[in-house]
Amino acid sequence: MLDKRLDKINNLIFDIAAGNFRPQANIEGEMDELDAVITGINMLAEELERNTISRSYLKKIYDGMSDMVFILNNNGLIVDINAKVKTISGYSLDALKFNSFNTLFPFKNKVNFAELKSYINTYHKKDNITTDFITAQRSIIPVVCSFSMIRGNKPKDNIIMMIVKDMSELNHIRKELEERSKELNTFIYRASHDLQGPLATMQGLFNLIDIDADDPEKLKNYFALFKQSSSKLHKVVTELLDLGRITASGINYENIMVVDIVNEIREENTSNFSKVNFNIINSQDYAINTEPQILKSILYNLFDNSIKYTSPEIQTEIKVEILDSNKGIKINVSDNGVGIGKEIKGKIFDMFYRGNSSSKGSGLGLYIVKTGVEKLGGKVWLKSIPDRGSTFSIFLPHHNS
Ligand code: ADP
């Protein structure tokens, strides 16, 4: 009986030492010294519970962190980890417990623990150590680590909290931003260059018009050149505006018939398209919820290219095939033009890329097509046989709103 009561006290003390203040022992009603001890311990547990942040509460805090957290003992050995470690790196606590934190880093990136400890002893923390991290699957991810000292009652009870931030996603975003900024620089440079060309020609023509004001033959020639330059300028500005509209955020969805858009383009550009044989295959009146202006720019540029890249002696034929599926609409634009060689297929959708030395365009047409299709959530691809023709296919998903 006495043994049992002593065991109970023993278990109670163990529970409290483990930070588990809740389970309390009942007194036996003997009103002896042991009951007095149990009552005292229960009161102590209640007091501790009121004043102490429980381990599970702390664990919840660091499990909720979006970065990996490792708790290191005074010798740099891992004693605990948070839930993110498992999610990001695949390690369990069992696999890491009492291993040096340095086993997580490649050999060349090991951290001198003695130096680190002495540093954080003085300055409390060390931030921004950029390094690589080896996951349980042996892949390497870029990380940034910070170490901070949490002091115990005695120096040997000090622990170190190591927070490891996975930089893969951030590095990816940074790279994307760098690429975008490079693209923007090229864009500004090339756009101003393309605007400057026809403008310079027009200024030159003004001078000539002044000089040859009395020569009607020459003047006629200058005005023809002037018209050419101004339409080139108009084309560049239209393309830049189209691109601006596509990249600007927000889409105004409208339910439209694809065939209506095709016909509108033909009507608005009779000077270009009147001599073209259009063959529209639209077995039903397919409608789609999309941004009509963007779809118009996409199709206009595909038609314009079909005309630009046909041999002069050949009658341009454009076949537009509109197909429907429950997921979206597919539009095939085929021509009987010069075709596109394998060597340039991968580049034609790049900004300002001109694949043809005789191209008079700005190299923005297919970039507008690709950017527009992606903006509408679709994709574009190409099949082409040199000297026979090309088929550009676009898929646009249905949108419910
Ligand atoms: P641009 O027509 O102003 O040169 P694009 O971006 O519209 O620029 O097209 C890029 C390149 O792709 C063109 O220079 C041309 O070489 C090639 N290309 C585009 N469409 C066709 C087509 N339908 N047939 C043959 N080549 C094409």
Short mmCIF file of C-alpha atoms and ligand atoms in Angstrom, two decimals:
data_model
loop_
_atom_site.label_atom_id
_atom_site.label_comp_id
_atom_site.label_asym_id
_atom_site.label_seq_id
_atom_site.Cartn_x
_atom_site.Cartn_y
_atom_site.Cartn_z
CA MET A 1 0.00 0.00 0.00
CA LEU A 2 2.79 2.36 1.01
CA ASP A 3 4.77 1.30 -2.08
CA LYS A 4 1.80 2.04 -4.31
CA ARG A 5 1.39 5.52 -2.84
CA LEU A 6 5.10 6.21 -3.22
CA ASP A 7 4.92 5.05 -6.88
CA LYS A 8 2.04 7.44 -7.42
CA ILE A 9 4.10 10.33 -6.03
CA ASN A 10 7.02 9.26 -8.15
CA ASN A 11 4.92 9.21 -11.36
CA LEU A 12 3.45 12.58 -10.50
CA ILE A 13 6.90 14.12 -10.13
CA PHE A 14 7.99 12.54 -13.43
CA ASP A 15 4.95 13.95 -15.21
CA ILE A 16 5.58 17.44 -13.88
CA ALA A 17 9.27 17.20 -14.79
CA ALA A 18 8.22 16.28 -18.34
CA GLY A 19 6.15 19.48 -18.50
CA ASN A 20 2.89 17.60 -18.19
CA PHE A 21 1.15 19.49 -15.38
CA ARG A 22 -2.40 18.24 -15.86
CA PRO A 23 -2.61 14.70 -14.41
CA GLN A 24 -2.89 15.09 -10.69
CA ALA A 25 -2.89 12.34 -8.07
CA ASN A 26 -5.86 11.85 -5.76
CA ILE A 27 -5.19 11.99 -2.07
CA GLU A 28 -6.15 8.83 -0.23
CA GLY A 29 -7.99 10.56 2.57
CA GLU A 30 -5.52 9.19 5.11
CA MET A 31 -4.68 12.75 6.12
CA ASP A 32 -1.10 11.63 6.77
CA GLU A 33 2.25 13.08 5.61
CA LEU A 34 1.98 11.37 2.18
CA ASP A 35 -1.39 12.99 1.50
CA ALA A 36 0.17 16.28 2.52
CA VAL A 37 3.04 15.71 0.05
CA ILE A 38 0.57 14.81 -2.77
CA THR A 39 -1.53 17.92 -2.03
CA GLY A 40 1.65 20.02 -2.09
CA ILE A 41 2.74 18.55 -5.43
CA ASN A 42 -0.75 19.09 -6.92
CA MET A 43 -0.66 22.73 -5.85
CA LEU A 44 2.82 23.09 -7.32
CA ALA A 45 1.59 21.55 -10.62
CA GLU A 46 -1.34 24.00 -10.72
CA GLU A 47 0.99 26.93 -10.05
CA LEU A 48 3.41 25.74 -12.73
CA GLU A 49 0.60 25.30 -15.25
CA ARG A 50 -0.57 28.87 -14.60
CA ASN A 51 2.89 30.35 -15.03
CA THR A 52 4.57 28.17 -17.61
CA ILE A 53 4.20 28.05 -21.38
CA SER A 54 3.71 24.35 -22.00
CA ARG A 55 5.97 22.40 -24.36
CA SER A 56 3.05 21.52 -26.62
CA TYR A 57 2.22 25.23 -26.88
CA LEU A 58 5.81 26.03 -27.87
CA LYS A 59 5.88 23.11 -30.29
CA LYS A 60 2.68 24.36 -31.89
CA ILE A 61 4.35 27.76 -32.43
CA TYR A 62 7.40 26.43 -34.15
CA ASP A 63 5.47 23.75 -36.05
CA GLY A 64 3.39 26.58 -37.48
CA MET A 65 6.47 28.36 -38.85
CA SER A 66 6.91 28.33 -42.62
CA ASP A 67 10.68 27.71 -42.34
CA MET A 68 12.52 24.64 -41.10
CA VAL A 69 13.49 24.87 -37.41
CA PHE A 70 16.19 22.70 -35.81
CA ILE A 71 16.86 22.76 -32.07
CA LEU A 72 20.54 22.07 -31.35
CA ASN A 73 22.02 21.24 -28.00
CA ASN A 74 25.12 22.85 -26.57
CA ASN A 75 27.29 20.56 -28.72
CA GLY A 76 25.56 21.36 -32.01
CA LEU A 77 23.64 18.07 -32.09
CA ILE A 78 20.04 18.08 -33.32
CA VAL A 79 17.56 17.40 -30.50
CA ASP A 80 14.31 18.50 -32.08
CA ILE A 81 12.84 19.65 -35.39
CA ASN A 82 9.59 21.27 -36.46
CA ALA A 83 7.00 19.84 -38.86
CA LYS A 84 8.35 21.85 -41.84
CA VAL A 85 11.61 19.85 -41.78
CA LYS A 86 9.70 16.71 -42.76
CA THR A 87 7.68 18.55 -45.46
CA ILE A 88 10.59 20.33 -47.08
CA SER A 89 13.50 17.94 -46.60
CA GLY A 90 11.85 14.58 -45.93
CA TYR A 91 13.83 13.98 -42.68
CA SER A 92 12.13 12.61 -39.55
CA LEU A 93 13.38 13.41 -36.06
CA ASP A 94 14.51 9.77 -35.64
CA ALA A 95 16.78 10.09 -38.67
CA LEU A 96 18.41 13.26 -37.35
CA LYS A 97 18.39 13.01 -33.57
CA PHE A 98 21.86 13.52 -32.07
CA ASN A 99 23.46 14.05 -35.48
CA SER A 100 25.51 17.20 -35.96
CA PHE A 101 23.58 19.92 -37.81
CA ASN A 102 26.60 20.01 -40.16
CA THR A 103 25.56 16.66 -41.68
CA LEU A 104 22.79 18.64 -43.38
CA PHE A 105 25.27 20.72 -45.39
CA PRO A 106 27.69 19.61 -48.13
CA PHE A 107 31.31 19.20 -46.98
CA LYS A 108 32.50 22.48 -48.49
CA ASN A 109 29.77 24.39 -46.64
CA LYS A 110 30.34 23.05 -43.10
CA VAL A 111 29.99 25.65 -40.35
CA ASN A 112 32.66 25.85 -37.65
CA PHE A 113 30.50 25.20 -34.60
CA ALA A 114 32.97 26.47 -31.99
CA GLU A 115 33.28 29.80 -33.81
CA LEU A 116 29.53 30.02 -34.33
CA LYS A 117 28.85 29.30 -30.66
CA SER A 118 31.30 31.88 -29.44
CA TYR A 119 29.81 34.45 -31.85
CA ILE A 120 26.23 33.90 -30.76
CA ASN A 121 27.33 33.78 -27.13
CA THR A 122 28.37 37.39 -27.55
CA TYR A 123 25.89 38.68 -30.12
CA HIS A 124 22.93 36.32 -29.37
CA LYS A 125 22.34 35.47 -33.01
CA LYS A 126 23.93 35.03 -36.40
CA ASP A 127 21.81 35.68 -39.47
CA ASN A 128 21.95 35.15 -43.20
CA ILE A 129 24.34 32.27 -43.66
CA THR A 130 23.75 31.32 -47.28
CA THR A 131 24.49 27.70 -47.99
CA ASP A 132 23.23 24.51 -49.61
CA PHE A 133 21.16 21.92 -47.80
CA ILE A 134 21.08 18.15 -48.48
CA THR A 135 17.59 16.68 -48.27
CA ALA A 136 16.72 13.11 -47.28
CA GLN A 137 16.40 12.34 -51.03
CA ARG A 138 20.00 13.62 -51.49
CA SER A 139 18.93 16.59 -53.55
CA ILE A 140 20.48 19.96 -52.84
CA ILE A 141 18.41 23.04 -52.12
CA PRO A 142 19.69 26.60 -51.59
CA VAL A 143 18.95 27.87 -48.08
CA VAL A 144 19.61 30.78 -45.74
CA CYS A 145 20.25 29.87 -42.06
CA SER A 146 20.05 31.91 -38.91
CA PHE A 147 21.16 30.75 -35.46
CA SER A 148 20.05 32.14 -32.12
CA MET A 149 20.95 31.21 -28.57
CA ILE A 150 18.23 30.34 -26.06
CA ARG A 151 19.82 30.46 -22.63
CA GLY A 152 19.12 27.85 -19.96
CA ASN A 153 19.75 28.16 -16.21
CA LYS A 154 23.28 26.89 -16.68
CA PRO A 155 25.50 27.37 -19.77
CA LYS A 156 25.38 23.63 -20.45
CA ASP A 157 21.57 23.92 -20.78
CA ASN A 158 21.81 26.55 -23.50
CA ILE A 159 20.17 25.52 -26.74
CA ILE A 160 20.53 26.93 -30.22
CA MET A 161 17.63 27.47 -32.56
CA MET A 162 18.61 27.10 -36.22
CA ILE A 163 16.03 28.48 -38.70
CA VAL A 164 16.58 27.31 -42.26
CA LYS A 165 14.76 29.14 -45.05
CA ASP A 166 14.31 27.26 -48.34
CA MET A 167 15.33 29.73 -51.06
CA SER A 168 14.49 27.59 -54.11
CA GLU A 169 11.22 29.38 -54.81
CA LEU A 170 12.61 32.85 -54.02
CA ASN A 171 15.70 32.25 -56.18
CA HIS A 172 13.41 31.12 -58.98
CA ILE A 173 11.31 34.29 -58.66
CA ARG A 174 14.48 36.43 -58.53
CA LYS A 175 15.75 34.79 -61.74
CA GLU A 176 12.39 35.36 -63.41
CA LEU A 177 12.48 39.01 -62.36
CA GLU A 178 16.00 39.40 -63.72
CA GLU A 179 14.89 37.86 -67.00
CA ARG A 180 11.81 40.12 -67.14
CA SER A 181 13.94 43.16 -66.47
CA LYS A 182 16.39 42.13 -69.23
CA GLU A 183 13.43 41.58 -71.54
CA LEU A 184 12.06 45.00 -70.64
CA ASN A 185 15.41 46.64 -71.43
CA THR A 186 15.60 44.90 -74.78
CA PHE A 187 12.00 45.85 -75.38
CA ILE A 188 12.56 49.54 -74.69
CA TYR A 189 15.71 49.58 -76.79
CA ARG A 190 14.16 47.76 -79.74
CA ALA A 191 10.84 49.58 -79.58
CA SER A 192 12.52 53.00 -79.63
CA HIS A 193 14.76 51.82 -82.44
CA ASP A 194 11.74 50.61 -84.46
CA LEU A 195 9.96 53.91 -83.88
CA GLN A 196 13.03 55.95 -84.68
CA GLY A 197 13.62 54.30 -88.09
CA PRO A 198 10.49 55.51 -89.88
CA LEU A 199 10.58 58.83 -87.98
CA ALA A 200 14.11 59.55 -89.19
CA THR A 201 13.05 58.69 -92.76
CA MET A 202 10.11 61.07 -92.48
CA GLN A 203 12.33 63.89 -91.19
CA GLY A 204 14.74 63.31 -94.07
CA LEU A 205 11.83 63.41 -96.51
CA PHE A 206 10.69 66.76 -95.08
CA ASN A 207 14.10 68.23 -95.91
CA LEU A 208 13.96 66.86 -99.43
CA ILE A 209 10.41 68.18 -99.91
CA ASP A 210 11.73 71.64 -98.97
CA ILE A 211 14.58 71.41 -101.46
CA ASP A 212 12.56 69.94 -104.33
CA ALA A 213 9.34 71.86 -103.70
CA ASP A 214 9.14 72.79 -107.42
CA ASP A 215 9.60 69.32 -108.85
CA PRO A 216 6.20 67.56 -108.89
CA GLU A 217 7.69 64.20 -110.02
CA LYS A 218 10.10 64.09 -107.11
CA LEU A 219 7.44 65.27 -104.70
CA LYS A 220 5.17 62.42 -105.79
CA ASN A 221 7.95 59.97 -105.05
CA TYR A 222 8.67 61.54 -101.63
CA PHE A 223 5.01 61.38 -100.65
CA ALA A 224 4.86 57.71 -101.60
CA LEU A 225 7.89 57.06 -99.34
CA PHE A 226 6.30 59.21 -96.66
CA LYS A 227 3.17 57.05 -96.80
CA GLN A 228 5.27 53.92 -96.49
CA SER A 229 7.10 55.22 -93.42
CA SER A 230 3.96 56.45 -91.75
CA SER A 231 2.24 53.08 -92.21
CA LYS A 232 5.33 51.37 -90.78
CA LEU A 233 5.15 53.72 -87.82
CA HIS A 234 1.44 53.01 -87.47
CA LYS A 235 2.12 49.26 -87.49
CA VAL A 236 4.80 49.48 -84.77
CA VAL A 237 2.59 51.67 -82.59
CA THR A 238 -0.39 49.31 -83.07
CA GLU A 239 1.76 46.32 -82.11
CA LEU A 240 3.08 48.09 -79.02
CA LEU A 241 -0.46 49.06 -78.02
CA ASP A 242 -1.65 45.47 -78.56
CA LEU A 243 1.16 44.17 -76.40
CA GLY A 244 0.42 46.77 -73.74
CA ARG A 245 -3.23 45.76 -73.69
CA ILE A 246 -2.36 42.08 -73.38
CA THR A 247 0.17 42.48 -70.60
CA ALA A 248 -1.94 44.95 -68.64
CA SER A 249 -3.75 43.08 -65.92
CA GLY A 250 -7.42 42.10 -66.13
CA ILE A 251 -9.44 40.39 -68.83
CA ASN A 252 -12.92 41.47 -69.88
CA TYR A 253 -14.59 38.24 -70.86
CA GLU A 254 -17.30 38.31 -73.49
CA ASN A 255 -19.20 35.50 -75.16
CA ILE A 256 -18.32 35.72 -78.83
CA MET A 257 -18.47 33.66 -82.01
CA VAL A 258 -14.95 32.93 -83.22
CA VAL A 259 -16.08 33.19 -86.82
CA ASP A 260 -17.38 36.74 -86.17
CA ILE A 261 -13.93 37.78 -85.01
CA VAL A 262 -12.35 36.26 -88.13
CA ASN A 263 -14.79 38.16 -90.35
CA GLU A 264 -14.29 41.42 -88.46
CA ILE A 265 -10.53 41.19 -89.02
CA ARG A 266 -11.09 40.62 -92.73
CA GLU A 267 -13.49 43.57 -93.01
CA GLU A 268 -11.24 45.95 -91.10
CA ASN A 269 -8.17 45.07 -93.16
CA THR A 270 -9.50 44.79 -96.69
CA SER A 271 -6.36 46.32 -98.20
CA ASN A 272 -4.28 43.40 -96.83
CA PHE A 273 -6.72 40.56 -96.91
CA SER A 274 -8.94 41.13 -99.94
CA LYS A 275 -6.67 39.16 -102.28
CA VAL A 276 -6.41 36.19 -99.94
CA ASN A 277 -8.44 33.02 -100.38
CA PHE A 278 -9.98 32.44 -96.97
CA ASN A 279 -11.43 29.03 -96.28
CA ILE A 280 -13.25 28.99 -92.97
CA ILE A 281 -14.24 25.60 -91.61
CA ASN A 282 -16.66 26.10 -88.78
CA SER A 283 -19.08 23.19 -88.76
CA GLN A 284 -21.10 24.83 -86.01
CA ASP A 285 -21.30 28.40 -84.74
CA TYR A 286 -18.73 27.92 -82.01
CA ALA A 287 -18.80 30.49 -79.23
CA ILE A 288 -16.27 31.15 -76.51
CA ASN A 289 -16.09 33.27 -73.40
CA THR A 290 -12.92 35.25 -73.96
CA GLU A 291 -11.46 38.73 -74.42
CA PRO A 292 -12.34 39.62 -78.02
CA GLN A 293 -9.62 42.25 -78.47
CA ILE A 294 -6.87 39.82 -77.48
CA LEU A 295 -8.26 37.06 -79.71
CA LYS A 296 -8.43 39.60 -82.53
CA SER A 297 -4.74 40.55 -82.12
CA ILE A 298 -3.77 36.87 -82.06
CA LEU A 299 -5.65 35.97 -85.23
CA TYR A 300 -4.70 39.21 -87.03
CA ASN A 301 -1.00 38.50 -86.51
CA LEU A 302 -1.33 34.89 -87.71
CA PHE A 303 -3.21 35.99 -90.86
CA ASP A 304 -0.76 38.85 -91.48
CA ASN A 305 2.19 36.44 -91.30
CA SER A 306 0.48 33.99 -93.66
CA ILE A 307 0.36 36.78 -96.22
CA LYS A 308 3.85 38.14 -95.50
CA TYR A 309 5.50 34.75 -95.80
CA THR A 310 4.03 33.48 -99.07
CA SER A 311 6.09 33.48 -102.24
CA PRO A 312 4.97 36.45 -104.39
CA GLU A 313 4.00 34.25 -107.35
CA ILE A 314 1.65 32.13 -105.23
CA GLN A 315 -1.97 32.96 -104.41
CA THR A 316 -2.17 33.12 -100.59
CA GLU A 317 -4.59 30.63 -99.11
CA ILE A 318 -5.52 30.72 -95.45
CA LYS A 319 -7.54 27.93 -93.93
CA VAL A 320 -9.15 28.68 -90.56
CA GLU A 321 -10.52 25.61 -88.83
CA ILE A 322 -12.57 26.10 -85.66
CA LEU A 323 -13.04 23.02 -83.50
CA ASP A 324 -14.82 22.67 -80.19
CA SER A 325 -14.37 20.38 -77.20
CA ASN A 326 -15.99 20.60 -73.81
CA LYS A 327 -12.73 22.03 -72.45
CA GLY A 328 -12.28 24.82 -74.97
CA ILE A 329 -11.86 25.84 -78.58
CA LYS A 330 -9.08 24.93 -80.96
CA ILE A 331 -8.34 27.17 -83.93
CA ASN A 332 -5.99 26.01 -86.69
CA VAL A 333 -4.64 28.69 -89.03
CA SER A 334 -2.94 27.08 -92.03
CA ASP A 335 -1.24 28.74 -94.98
CA ASN A 336 0.48 27.71 -98.19
CA GLY A 337 3.50 29.92 -97.53
CA VAL A 338 7.25 29.43 -97.38
CA GLY A 339 7.08 27.35 -94.20
CA ILE A 340 9.36 27.50 -91.17
CA GLY A 341 12.61 25.55 -90.92
CA LYS A 342 13.48 23.40 -87.88
CA GLU A 343 16.43 25.63 -87.04
CA ILE A 344 14.25 28.66 -86.23
CA LYS A 345 11.12 26.93 -84.90
CA GLY A 346 12.24 27.33 -81.28
CA LYS A 347 12.85 31.10 -81.64
CA ILE A 348 9.97 32.48 -83.68
CA PHE A 349 7.83 33.26 -80.60
CA ASP A 350 10.65 35.33 -79.02
CA MET A 351 10.30 39.07 -78.69
CA PHE A 352 11.70 40.92 -81.75
CA TYR A 353 12.81 37.73 -83.44
CA ARG A 354 12.87 37.98 -87.22
CA GLY A 355 13.53 34.66 -88.90
CA ASN A 356 13.59 35.97 -92.37
CA SER A 357 16.19 38.39 -93.72
CA SER A 358 13.55 39.92 -95.96
CA SER A 359 11.10 40.34 -93.06
CA LYS A 360 9.85 43.88 -92.89
CA GLY A 361 8.06 43.28 -89.62
CA SER A 362 9.21 44.25 -86.17
CA GLY A 363 9.51 40.66 -84.91
CA LEU A 364 6.70 41.27 -82.43
CA GLY A 365 3.84 39.47 -84.21
CA LEU A 366 4.29 35.94 -82.85
CA TYR A 367 5.36 37.30 -79.45
CA ILE A 368 1.97 39.02 -79.31
CA VAL A 369 0.33 35.73 -80.34
CA LYS A 370 2.09 33.74 -77.61
CA THR A 371 1.61 36.36 -74.87
CA GLY A 372 -2.06 36.76 -75.81
CA VAL A 373 -2.78 33.03 -75.87
CA GLU A 374 -1.09 32.57 -72.50
CA LYS A 375 -3.03 35.50 -71.07
CA LEU A 376 -6.24 33.74 -72.10
CA GLY A 377 -5.00 30.58 -70.36
CA GLY A 378 -4.37 28.69 -73.59
CA LYS A 379 -1.44 27.44 -75.63
CA VAL A 380 -0.10 27.73 -79.15
CA TRP A 381 1.91 25.32 -81.23
CA LEU A 382 3.12 24.96 -84.77
CA LYS A 383 3.49 22.39 -87.55
CA SER A 384 5.31 23.46 -90.66
CA ILE A 385 6.86 21.98 -93.78
CA PRO A 386 9.37 24.28 -95.52
CA ASP A 387 8.16 25.39 -98.97
CA ARG A 388 4.72 23.86 -98.33
CA GLY A 389 3.19 25.94 -95.55
CA SER A 390 2.56 26.27 -91.83
CA THR A 391 -0.24 25.53 -89.41
CA PHE A 392 -0.45 27.48 -86.18
CA SER A 393 -2.84 25.87 -83.69
CA ILE A 394 -4.20 27.63 -80.66
CA PHE A 395 -6.24 26.18 -77.86
CA LEU A 396 -8.33 28.51 -75.70
CA PRO A 397 -10.09 27.13 -72.63
CA HIS A 398 -13.71 27.95 -71.87
CA HIS A 399 -14.14 30.35 -68.97
CA ASN A 400 -17.33 30.45 -66.98
CA SER A 401 -17.15 34.09 -66.02
P1 ADP B 1 7.89 39.45 -88.07
O1 ADP B 1 6.85 38.87 -88.98
O2 ADP B 1 7.66 40.87 -87.74
O3 ADP B 1 9.30 39.17 -88.55
P2 ADP B 1 6.87 37.55 -86.16
O4 ADP B 1 7.09 37.46 -84.69
O5 ADP B 1 5.47 37.70 -86.60
O6 ADP B 1 7.80 38.69 -86.67
O7 ADP B 1 7.47 36.24 -86.79
C1 ADP B 1 8.77 35.83 -86.49
C2 ADP B 1 9.38 35.06 -87.64
O8 ADP B 1 8.68 33.80 -87.82
C3 ADP B 1 9.22 35.76 -88.98
O9 ADP B 1 10.29 36.69 -89.19
C4 ADP B 1 9.24 34.58 -89.96
O10 ADP B 1 10.56 34.20 -90.25
C5 ADP B 1 8.59 33.45 -89.19
N1 ADP B 1 7.16 33.26 -89.53
C6 ADP B 1 6.10 33.66 -88.78
N2 ADP B 1 4.93 33.27 -89.33
C7 ADP B 1 5.25 32.60 -90.46
C8 ADP B 1 4.49 31.92 -91.47
N3 ADP B 1 3.15 31.88 -91.44
N4 ADP B 1 5.18 31.33 -92.48
C9 ADP B 1 6.51 31.36 -92.52
N5 ADP B 1 7.30 31.96 -91.58
C10 ADP B 1 6.68 32.58 -90.57
#
